[in-house]
Short mmCIF file of C-alpha atoms in Angstrom, two decimals:
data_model
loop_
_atom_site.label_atom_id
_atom_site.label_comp_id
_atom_site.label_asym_id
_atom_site.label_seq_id
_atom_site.Cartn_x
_atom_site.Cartn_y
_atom_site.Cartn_z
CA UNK A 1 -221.68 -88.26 -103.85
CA UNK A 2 -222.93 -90.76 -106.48
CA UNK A 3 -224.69 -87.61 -108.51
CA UNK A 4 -221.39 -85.36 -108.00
CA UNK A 5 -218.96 -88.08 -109.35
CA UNK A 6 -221.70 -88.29 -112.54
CA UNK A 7 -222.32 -84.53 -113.19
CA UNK A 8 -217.86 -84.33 -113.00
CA UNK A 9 -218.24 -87.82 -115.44
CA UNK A 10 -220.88 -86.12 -117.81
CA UNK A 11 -218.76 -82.35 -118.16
CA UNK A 12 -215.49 -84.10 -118.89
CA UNK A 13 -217.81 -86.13 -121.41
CA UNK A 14 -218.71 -83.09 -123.15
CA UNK A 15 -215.60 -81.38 -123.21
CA UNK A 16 -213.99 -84.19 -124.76
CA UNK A 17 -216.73 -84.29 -127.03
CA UNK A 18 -216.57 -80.67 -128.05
CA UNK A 19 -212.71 -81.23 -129.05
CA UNK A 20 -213.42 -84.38 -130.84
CA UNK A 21 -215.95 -82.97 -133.32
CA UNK A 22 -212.66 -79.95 -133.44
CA UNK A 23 -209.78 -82.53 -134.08
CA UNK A 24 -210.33 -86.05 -136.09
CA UNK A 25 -209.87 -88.62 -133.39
CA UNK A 26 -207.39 -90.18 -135.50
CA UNK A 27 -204.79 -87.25 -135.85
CA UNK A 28 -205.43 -84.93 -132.93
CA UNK A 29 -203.89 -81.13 -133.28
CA UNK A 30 -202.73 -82.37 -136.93
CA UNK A 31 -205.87 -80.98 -138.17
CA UNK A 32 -204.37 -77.60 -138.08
CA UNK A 33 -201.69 -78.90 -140.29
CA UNK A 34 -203.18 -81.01 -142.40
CA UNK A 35 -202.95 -79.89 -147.07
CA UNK A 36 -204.73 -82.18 -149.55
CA UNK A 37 -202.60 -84.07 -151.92
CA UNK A 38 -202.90 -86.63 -154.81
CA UNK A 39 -202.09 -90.32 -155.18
CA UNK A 40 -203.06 -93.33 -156.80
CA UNK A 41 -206.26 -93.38 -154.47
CA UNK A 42 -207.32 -89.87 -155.07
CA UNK A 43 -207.03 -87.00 -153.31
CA UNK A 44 -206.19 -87.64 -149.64
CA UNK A 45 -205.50 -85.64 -146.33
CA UNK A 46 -201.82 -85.08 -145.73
CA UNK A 47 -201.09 -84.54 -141.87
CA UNK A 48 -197.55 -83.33 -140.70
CA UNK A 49 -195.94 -80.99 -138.05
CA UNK A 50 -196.72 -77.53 -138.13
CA UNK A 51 -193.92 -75.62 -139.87
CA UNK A 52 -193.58 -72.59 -142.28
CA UNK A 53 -192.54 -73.33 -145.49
CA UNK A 54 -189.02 -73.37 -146.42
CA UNK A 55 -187.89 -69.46 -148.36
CA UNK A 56 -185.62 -67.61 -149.69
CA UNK A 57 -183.98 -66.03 -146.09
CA UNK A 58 -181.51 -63.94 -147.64
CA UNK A 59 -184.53 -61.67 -148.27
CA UNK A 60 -184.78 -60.67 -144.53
CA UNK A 61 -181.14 -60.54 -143.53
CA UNK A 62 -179.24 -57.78 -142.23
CA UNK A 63 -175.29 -57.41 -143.11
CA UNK A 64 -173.07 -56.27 -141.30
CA UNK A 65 -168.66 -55.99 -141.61
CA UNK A 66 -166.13 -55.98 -139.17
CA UNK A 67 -164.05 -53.76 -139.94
CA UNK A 68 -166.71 -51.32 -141.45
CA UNK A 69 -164.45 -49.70 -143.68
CA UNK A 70 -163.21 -52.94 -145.41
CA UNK A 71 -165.10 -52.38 -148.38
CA UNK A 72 -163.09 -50.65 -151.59
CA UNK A 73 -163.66 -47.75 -152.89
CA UNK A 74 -162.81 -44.85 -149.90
CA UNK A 75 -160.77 -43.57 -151.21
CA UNK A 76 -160.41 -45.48 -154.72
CA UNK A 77 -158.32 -47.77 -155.69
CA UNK A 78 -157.01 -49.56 -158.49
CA UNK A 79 -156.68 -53.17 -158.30
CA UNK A 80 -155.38 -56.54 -160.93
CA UNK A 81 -157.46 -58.68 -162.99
CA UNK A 82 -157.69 -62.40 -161.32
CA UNK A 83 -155.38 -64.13 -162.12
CA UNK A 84 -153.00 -61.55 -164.19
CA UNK A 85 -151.16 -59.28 -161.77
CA UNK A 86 -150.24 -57.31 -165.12
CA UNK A 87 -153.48 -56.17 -165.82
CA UNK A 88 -154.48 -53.54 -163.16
CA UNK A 89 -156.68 -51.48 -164.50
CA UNK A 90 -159.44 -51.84 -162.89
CA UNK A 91 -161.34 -49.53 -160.62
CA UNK A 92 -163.24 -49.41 -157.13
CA UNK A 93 -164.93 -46.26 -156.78
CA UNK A 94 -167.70 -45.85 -154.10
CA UNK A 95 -168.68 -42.51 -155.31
CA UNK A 96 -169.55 -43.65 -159.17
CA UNK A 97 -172.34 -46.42 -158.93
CA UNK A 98 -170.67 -47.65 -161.66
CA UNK A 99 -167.29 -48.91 -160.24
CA UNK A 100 -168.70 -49.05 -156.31
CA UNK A 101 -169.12 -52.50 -154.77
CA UNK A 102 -171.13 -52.07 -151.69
CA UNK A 103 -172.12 -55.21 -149.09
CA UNK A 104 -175.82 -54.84 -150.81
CA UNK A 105 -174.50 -56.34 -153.98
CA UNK A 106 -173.91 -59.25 -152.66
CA UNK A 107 -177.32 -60.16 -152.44
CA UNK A 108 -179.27 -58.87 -155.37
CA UNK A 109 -180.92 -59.97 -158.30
CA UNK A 110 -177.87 -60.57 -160.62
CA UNK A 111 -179.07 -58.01 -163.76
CA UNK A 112 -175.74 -56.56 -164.42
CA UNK A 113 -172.82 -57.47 -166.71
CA UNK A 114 -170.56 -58.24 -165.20
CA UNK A 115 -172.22 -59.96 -162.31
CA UNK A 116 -172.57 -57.45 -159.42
CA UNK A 117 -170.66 -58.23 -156.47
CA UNK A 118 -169.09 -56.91 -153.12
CA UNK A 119 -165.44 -56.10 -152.69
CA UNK A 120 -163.09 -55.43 -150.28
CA UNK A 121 -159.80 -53.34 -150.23
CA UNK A 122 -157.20 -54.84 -151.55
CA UNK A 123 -154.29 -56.86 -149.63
CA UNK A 124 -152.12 -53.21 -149.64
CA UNK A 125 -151.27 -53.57 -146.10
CA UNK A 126 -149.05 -56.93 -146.09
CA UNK A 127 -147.89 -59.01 -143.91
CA UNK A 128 -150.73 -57.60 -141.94
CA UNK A 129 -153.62 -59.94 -142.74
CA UNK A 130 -156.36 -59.11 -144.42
CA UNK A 131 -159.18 -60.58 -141.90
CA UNK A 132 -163.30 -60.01 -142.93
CA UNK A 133 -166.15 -61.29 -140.69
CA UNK A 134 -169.09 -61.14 -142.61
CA UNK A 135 -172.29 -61.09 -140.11
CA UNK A 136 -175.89 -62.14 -141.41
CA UNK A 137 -178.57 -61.46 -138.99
CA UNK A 138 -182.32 -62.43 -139.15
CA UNK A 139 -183.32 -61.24 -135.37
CA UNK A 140 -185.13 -64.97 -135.28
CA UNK A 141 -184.29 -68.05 -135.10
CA UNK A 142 -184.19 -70.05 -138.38
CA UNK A 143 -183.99 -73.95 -139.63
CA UNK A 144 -181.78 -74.49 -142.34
CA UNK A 145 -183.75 -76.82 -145.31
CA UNK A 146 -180.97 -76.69 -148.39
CA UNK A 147 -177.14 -76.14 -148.34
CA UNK A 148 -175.56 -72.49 -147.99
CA UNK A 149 -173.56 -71.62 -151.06
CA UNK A 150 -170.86 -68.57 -151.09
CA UNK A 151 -170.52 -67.28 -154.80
CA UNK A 152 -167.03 -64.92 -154.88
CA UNK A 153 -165.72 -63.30 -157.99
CA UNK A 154 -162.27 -63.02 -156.60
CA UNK A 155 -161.03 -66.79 -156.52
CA UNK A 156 -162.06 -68.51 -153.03
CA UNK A 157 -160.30 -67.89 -150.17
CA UNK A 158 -157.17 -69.87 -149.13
CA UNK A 159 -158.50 -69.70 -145.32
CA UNK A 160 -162.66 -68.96 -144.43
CA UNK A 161 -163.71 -70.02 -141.38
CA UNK A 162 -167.89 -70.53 -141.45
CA UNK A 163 -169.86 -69.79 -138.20
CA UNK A 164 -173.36 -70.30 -136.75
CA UNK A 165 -174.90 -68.18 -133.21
CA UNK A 166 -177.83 -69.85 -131.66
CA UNK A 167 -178.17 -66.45 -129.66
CA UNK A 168 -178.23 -63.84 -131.95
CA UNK A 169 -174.73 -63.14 -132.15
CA UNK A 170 -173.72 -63.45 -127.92
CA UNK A 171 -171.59 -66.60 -128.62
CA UNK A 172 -170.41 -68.56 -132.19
CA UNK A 173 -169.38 -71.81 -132.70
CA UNK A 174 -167.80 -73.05 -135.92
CA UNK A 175 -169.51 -74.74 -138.96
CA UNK A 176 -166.84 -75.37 -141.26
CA UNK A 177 -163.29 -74.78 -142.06
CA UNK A 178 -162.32 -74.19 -145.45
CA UNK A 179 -158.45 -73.98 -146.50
CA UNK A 180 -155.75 -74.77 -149.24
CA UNK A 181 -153.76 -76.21 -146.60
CA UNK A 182 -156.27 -77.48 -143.36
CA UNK A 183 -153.24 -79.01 -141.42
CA UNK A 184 -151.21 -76.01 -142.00
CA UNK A 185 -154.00 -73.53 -141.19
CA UNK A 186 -156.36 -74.96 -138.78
CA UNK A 187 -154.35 -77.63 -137.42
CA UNK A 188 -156.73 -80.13 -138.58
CA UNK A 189 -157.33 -83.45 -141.31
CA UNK A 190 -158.70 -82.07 -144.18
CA UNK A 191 -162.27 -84.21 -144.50
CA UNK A 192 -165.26 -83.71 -146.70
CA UNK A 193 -168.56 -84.44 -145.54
CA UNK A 194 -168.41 -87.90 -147.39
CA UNK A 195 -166.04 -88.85 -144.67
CA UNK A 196 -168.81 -88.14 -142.39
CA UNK A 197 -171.42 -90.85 -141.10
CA UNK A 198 -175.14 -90.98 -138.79
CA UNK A 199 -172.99 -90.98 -135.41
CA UNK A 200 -170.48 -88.01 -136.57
CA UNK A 201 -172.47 -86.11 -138.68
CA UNK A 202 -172.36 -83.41 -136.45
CA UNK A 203 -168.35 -83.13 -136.35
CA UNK A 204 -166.88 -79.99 -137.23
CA UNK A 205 -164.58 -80.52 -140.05
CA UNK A 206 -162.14 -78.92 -142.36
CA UNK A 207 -162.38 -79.17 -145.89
CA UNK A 208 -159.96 -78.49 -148.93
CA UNK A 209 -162.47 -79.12 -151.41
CA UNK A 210 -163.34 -75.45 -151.91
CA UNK A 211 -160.20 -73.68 -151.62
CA UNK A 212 -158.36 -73.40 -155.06
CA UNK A 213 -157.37 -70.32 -156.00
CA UNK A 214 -157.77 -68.28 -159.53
CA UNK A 215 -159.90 -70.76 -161.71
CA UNK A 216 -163.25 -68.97 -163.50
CA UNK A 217 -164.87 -72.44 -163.14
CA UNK A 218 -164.46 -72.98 -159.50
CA UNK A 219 -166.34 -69.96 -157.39
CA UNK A 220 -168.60 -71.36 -155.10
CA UNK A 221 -168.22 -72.96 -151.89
CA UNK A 222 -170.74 -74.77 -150.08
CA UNK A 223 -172.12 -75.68 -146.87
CA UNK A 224 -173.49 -78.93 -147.16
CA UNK A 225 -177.09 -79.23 -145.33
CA UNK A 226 -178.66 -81.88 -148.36
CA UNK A 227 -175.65 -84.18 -147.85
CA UNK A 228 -175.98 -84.86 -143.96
CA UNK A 229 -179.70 -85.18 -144.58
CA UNK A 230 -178.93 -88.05 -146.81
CA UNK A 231 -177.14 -89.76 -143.79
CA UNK A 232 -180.95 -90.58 -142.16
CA UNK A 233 -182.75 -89.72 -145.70
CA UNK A 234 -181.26 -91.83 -148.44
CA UNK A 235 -179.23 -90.33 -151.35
CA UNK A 236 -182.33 -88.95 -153.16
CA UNK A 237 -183.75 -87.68 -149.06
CA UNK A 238 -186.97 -89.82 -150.38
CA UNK A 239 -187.01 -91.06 -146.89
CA UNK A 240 -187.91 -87.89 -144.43
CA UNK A 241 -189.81 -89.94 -142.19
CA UNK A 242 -186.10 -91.12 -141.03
CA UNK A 243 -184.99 -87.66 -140.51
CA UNK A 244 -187.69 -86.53 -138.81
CA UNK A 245 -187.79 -89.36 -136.10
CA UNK A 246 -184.02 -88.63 -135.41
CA UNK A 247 -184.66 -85.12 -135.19
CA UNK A 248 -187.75 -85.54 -132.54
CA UNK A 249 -185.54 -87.35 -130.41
CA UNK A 250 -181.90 -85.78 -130.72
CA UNK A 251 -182.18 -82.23 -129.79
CA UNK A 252 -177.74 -81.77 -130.73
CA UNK A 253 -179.20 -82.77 -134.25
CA UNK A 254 -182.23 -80.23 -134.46
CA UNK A 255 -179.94 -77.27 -133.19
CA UNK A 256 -176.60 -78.14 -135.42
CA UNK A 257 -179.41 -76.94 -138.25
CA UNK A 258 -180.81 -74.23 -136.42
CA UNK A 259 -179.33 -70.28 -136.33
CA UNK A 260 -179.95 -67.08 -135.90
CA UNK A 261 -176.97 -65.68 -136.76
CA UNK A 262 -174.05 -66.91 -139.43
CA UNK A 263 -170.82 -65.37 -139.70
CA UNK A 264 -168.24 -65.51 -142.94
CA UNK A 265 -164.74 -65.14 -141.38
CA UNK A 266 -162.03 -64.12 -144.32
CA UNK A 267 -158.82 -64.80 -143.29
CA UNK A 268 -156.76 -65.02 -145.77
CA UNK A 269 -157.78 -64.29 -149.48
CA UNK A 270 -157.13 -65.96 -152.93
CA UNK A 271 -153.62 -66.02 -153.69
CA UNK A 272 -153.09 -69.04 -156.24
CA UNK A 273 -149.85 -70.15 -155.00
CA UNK A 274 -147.51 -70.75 -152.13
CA UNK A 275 -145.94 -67.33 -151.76
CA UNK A 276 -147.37 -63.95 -151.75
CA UNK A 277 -146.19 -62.02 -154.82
CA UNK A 278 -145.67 -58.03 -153.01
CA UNK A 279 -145.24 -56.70 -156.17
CA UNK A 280 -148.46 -56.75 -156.74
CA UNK A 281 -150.48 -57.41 -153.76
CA UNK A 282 -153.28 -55.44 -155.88
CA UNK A 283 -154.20 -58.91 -157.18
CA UNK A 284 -155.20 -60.28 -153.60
CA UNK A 285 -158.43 -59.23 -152.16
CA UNK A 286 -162.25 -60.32 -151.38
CA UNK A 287 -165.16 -60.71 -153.77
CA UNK A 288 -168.55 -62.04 -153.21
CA UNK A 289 -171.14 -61.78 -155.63
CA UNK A 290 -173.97 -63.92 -154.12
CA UNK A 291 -174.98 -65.71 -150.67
CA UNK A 292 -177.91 -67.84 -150.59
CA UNK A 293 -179.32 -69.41 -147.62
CA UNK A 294 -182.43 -71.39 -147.30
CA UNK A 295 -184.63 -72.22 -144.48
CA UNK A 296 -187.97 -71.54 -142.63
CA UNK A 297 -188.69 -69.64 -139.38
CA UNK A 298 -188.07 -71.91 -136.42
CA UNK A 299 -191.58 -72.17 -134.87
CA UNK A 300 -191.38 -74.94 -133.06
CA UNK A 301 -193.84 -77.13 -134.51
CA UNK A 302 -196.37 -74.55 -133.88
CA UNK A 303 -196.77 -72.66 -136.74
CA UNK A 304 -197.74 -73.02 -140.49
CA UNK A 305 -196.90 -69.39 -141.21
CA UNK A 306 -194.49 -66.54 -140.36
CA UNK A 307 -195.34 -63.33 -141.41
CA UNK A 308 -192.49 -59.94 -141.43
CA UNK A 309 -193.88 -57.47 -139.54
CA UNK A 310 -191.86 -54.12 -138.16
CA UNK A 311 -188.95 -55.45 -140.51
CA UNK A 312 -188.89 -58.96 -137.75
CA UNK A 313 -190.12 -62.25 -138.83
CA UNK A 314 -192.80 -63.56 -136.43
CA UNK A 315 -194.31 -67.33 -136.38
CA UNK A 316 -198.12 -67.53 -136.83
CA UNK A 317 -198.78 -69.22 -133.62
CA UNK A 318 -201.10 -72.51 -133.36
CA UNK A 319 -202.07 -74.80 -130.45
CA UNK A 320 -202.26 -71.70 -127.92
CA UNK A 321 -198.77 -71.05 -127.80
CA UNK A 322 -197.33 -67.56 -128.45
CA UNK A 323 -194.03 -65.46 -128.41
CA UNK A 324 -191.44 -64.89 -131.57
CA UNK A 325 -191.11 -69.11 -131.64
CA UNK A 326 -194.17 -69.97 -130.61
CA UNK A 327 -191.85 -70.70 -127.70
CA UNK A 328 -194.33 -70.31 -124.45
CA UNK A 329 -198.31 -70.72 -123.32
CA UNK A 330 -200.44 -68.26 -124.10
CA UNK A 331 -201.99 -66.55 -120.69
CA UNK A 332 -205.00 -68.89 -119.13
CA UNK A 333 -203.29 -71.69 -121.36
CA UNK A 334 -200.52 -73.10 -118.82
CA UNK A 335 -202.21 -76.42 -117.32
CA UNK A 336 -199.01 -78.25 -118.26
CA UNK A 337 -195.54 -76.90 -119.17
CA UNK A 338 -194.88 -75.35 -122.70
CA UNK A 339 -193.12 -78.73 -125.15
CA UNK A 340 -192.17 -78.52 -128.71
CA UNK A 341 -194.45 -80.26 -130.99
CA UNK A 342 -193.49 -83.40 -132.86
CA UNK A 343 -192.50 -84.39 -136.35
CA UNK A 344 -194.15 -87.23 -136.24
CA UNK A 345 -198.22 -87.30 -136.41
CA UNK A 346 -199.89 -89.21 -133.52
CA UNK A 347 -199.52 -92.15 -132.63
CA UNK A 348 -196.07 -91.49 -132.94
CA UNK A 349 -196.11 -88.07 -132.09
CA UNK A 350 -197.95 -85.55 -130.50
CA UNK A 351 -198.55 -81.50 -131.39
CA UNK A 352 -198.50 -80.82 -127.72
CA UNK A 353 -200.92 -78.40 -127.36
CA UNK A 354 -201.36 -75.88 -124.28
#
């Protein structure tokens, strides 16, 4: 018995052993995560969670519109200069690559003068409204890491309605509400996300801060990720230790930033005062010239790397786990149920490995 219990003793010994000389005893599965970097001491090991870098995710996104014809151009149209209903002159052709203004344009390299943008038809069919949902898909789940900013060369709309799917487009929840008039439109307090705070930080509001109407200067509208970072962060986010214990342990906070889906819901466009002018409803109409979203593949803190492959984005899985998130065991690798790793390095945290 005495010989059994030591030969059991002297294999767990050595398997302990063996993943030791793998894994600094200090920082455990960090290893895999670990990048050099300089301070006043030299150059030092860096150990964090395992995540992808932040990108550029407007480079893998598929567009799609609801209607599908909404775009101008079939058949052409004429339609005003913003903010001069007397100057309509302009032209939306889609057969002349010249005058067309297809849903690609509005997210390419800006090399054209004017800037390049997408357009829809124009407001022709009034009272009816003039509704858009803009779908971006990225067939994987994504963490957002800067704000999302909306570009239009049209004046921004007086209503837009912002939405996020956790499940690839099944069901949508709101982000934001943007209006001239929040009360009016939405039924809501118009807020910005100064109002906001740590405990309601994740409250849906409406804002009128983006909603004027036909001003050159005043095109973009944000959504804005940097400013409820600050909340747990600090103004200058010098403090990301802060954020990432809160997001370890508050799951509602991890998946307000997470998507796989975002929709742009145009409900009303531009019109730069109270009543609609149908005269000239040739003036009113859509116009986005650039989207930009910014985030890294959601890997679950089990991946340094996601790599496009088949047109998909896929996580480089670490610490045995596998799947599209790194979201599961690999096969022979299920002792203990599948966990997310940590943001925090040991002791704090842990990479749970299979």
């Amino acid at each position: 018995m005495y010989l059994s219990r030591f030969l059991s003793l002297h294999a767990l010994w050595v398997t302990v052993s063996s993943v030791m000389q793998h894994y600094p005893s200090v920082w455990g599965h960090y290893d895999v995560c670990k990048t050099q970097i300089y301070t006043e001491e030299g150059k030092v090991w860096d150990y964090m969670a395992c995540q992808p870098e932040a990108r550029d995710m407007i480079k893998y996104v598929k567009v799609t519109l609801d209607p599908p014809d909404i775009t101008c151009g079939d058949p052409p149209e004429t339609f005003c200069a913003m903010g001069n209903p007397y100057m309509c002159n302009n032209e939306c052709d889609a057969s002349t690559q010249e005058l067309a203004h297809p849903p690609e344009l509005m997210f390419d390299v800006e090399g054209r003068h004017p800037s390049t943008f997408w357009q829809s038809t124009t407001w022709k069919d009034y009272p009816k409204p003039l509704h858009v949902n803009i779908t971006l898909s990225w067939n994987k789940t994504i963490e957002l890491t800067d704000n999302i900013v909306i570009t239009f060369e049209s004046g921004r709309p007086d209503q837009m309605i912002l939405e996020k799917s956790l499940d690839y487009g099944r069901t949508w929840q709101p982000y934001q509400y943007y209006a001239t008039d929040c009360l009016d439109a939405f039924h809501m307090d118009p807020k910005s996300v100064r109002d906001l705070s740590q405990h309601t930080v994740l409250e849906i509001i409406c804002t009128e801060e983006y909603s004027t109407g036909y001003m050159t200067n005043s095109k973009i509208i944000h959504f804005e990720i940097k400013d409820r970072f600050a909340f747990f962060a600090g103004p200058r986010l010098h403090n990301m230790a802060s954020l990432y214990g809160q997001l370890d342990t508050t799951k509602k906070l991890r998946d307000f930033f997470t998507i796989t889906d975002l929709r742009i819901r145009l409900l009303r466009p531009a019109t730069g005062e109270i009543y609609v002018d149908e005269q000239h409803l040739a003036r009113y109409f859509y116009a986005i010239s650039d989207i930009r979203v910014y985030g890294r593949c959601k890997c679950n803190l089990h991946a340094t790397g996601c790599k496009e492959e088949n047109k998909r984005l896929l996580c480089e899985c670490e610490h045995n786990t596998t799947g599209p998130d790194c979201g599961k065991c690999k096969k022979n690798y299920q002792g203990r149920p599948w966990s997310p790793g940590s943001y925090l390095p040991i002791p704090k945290g842990t990479a749970n490995i299979c």
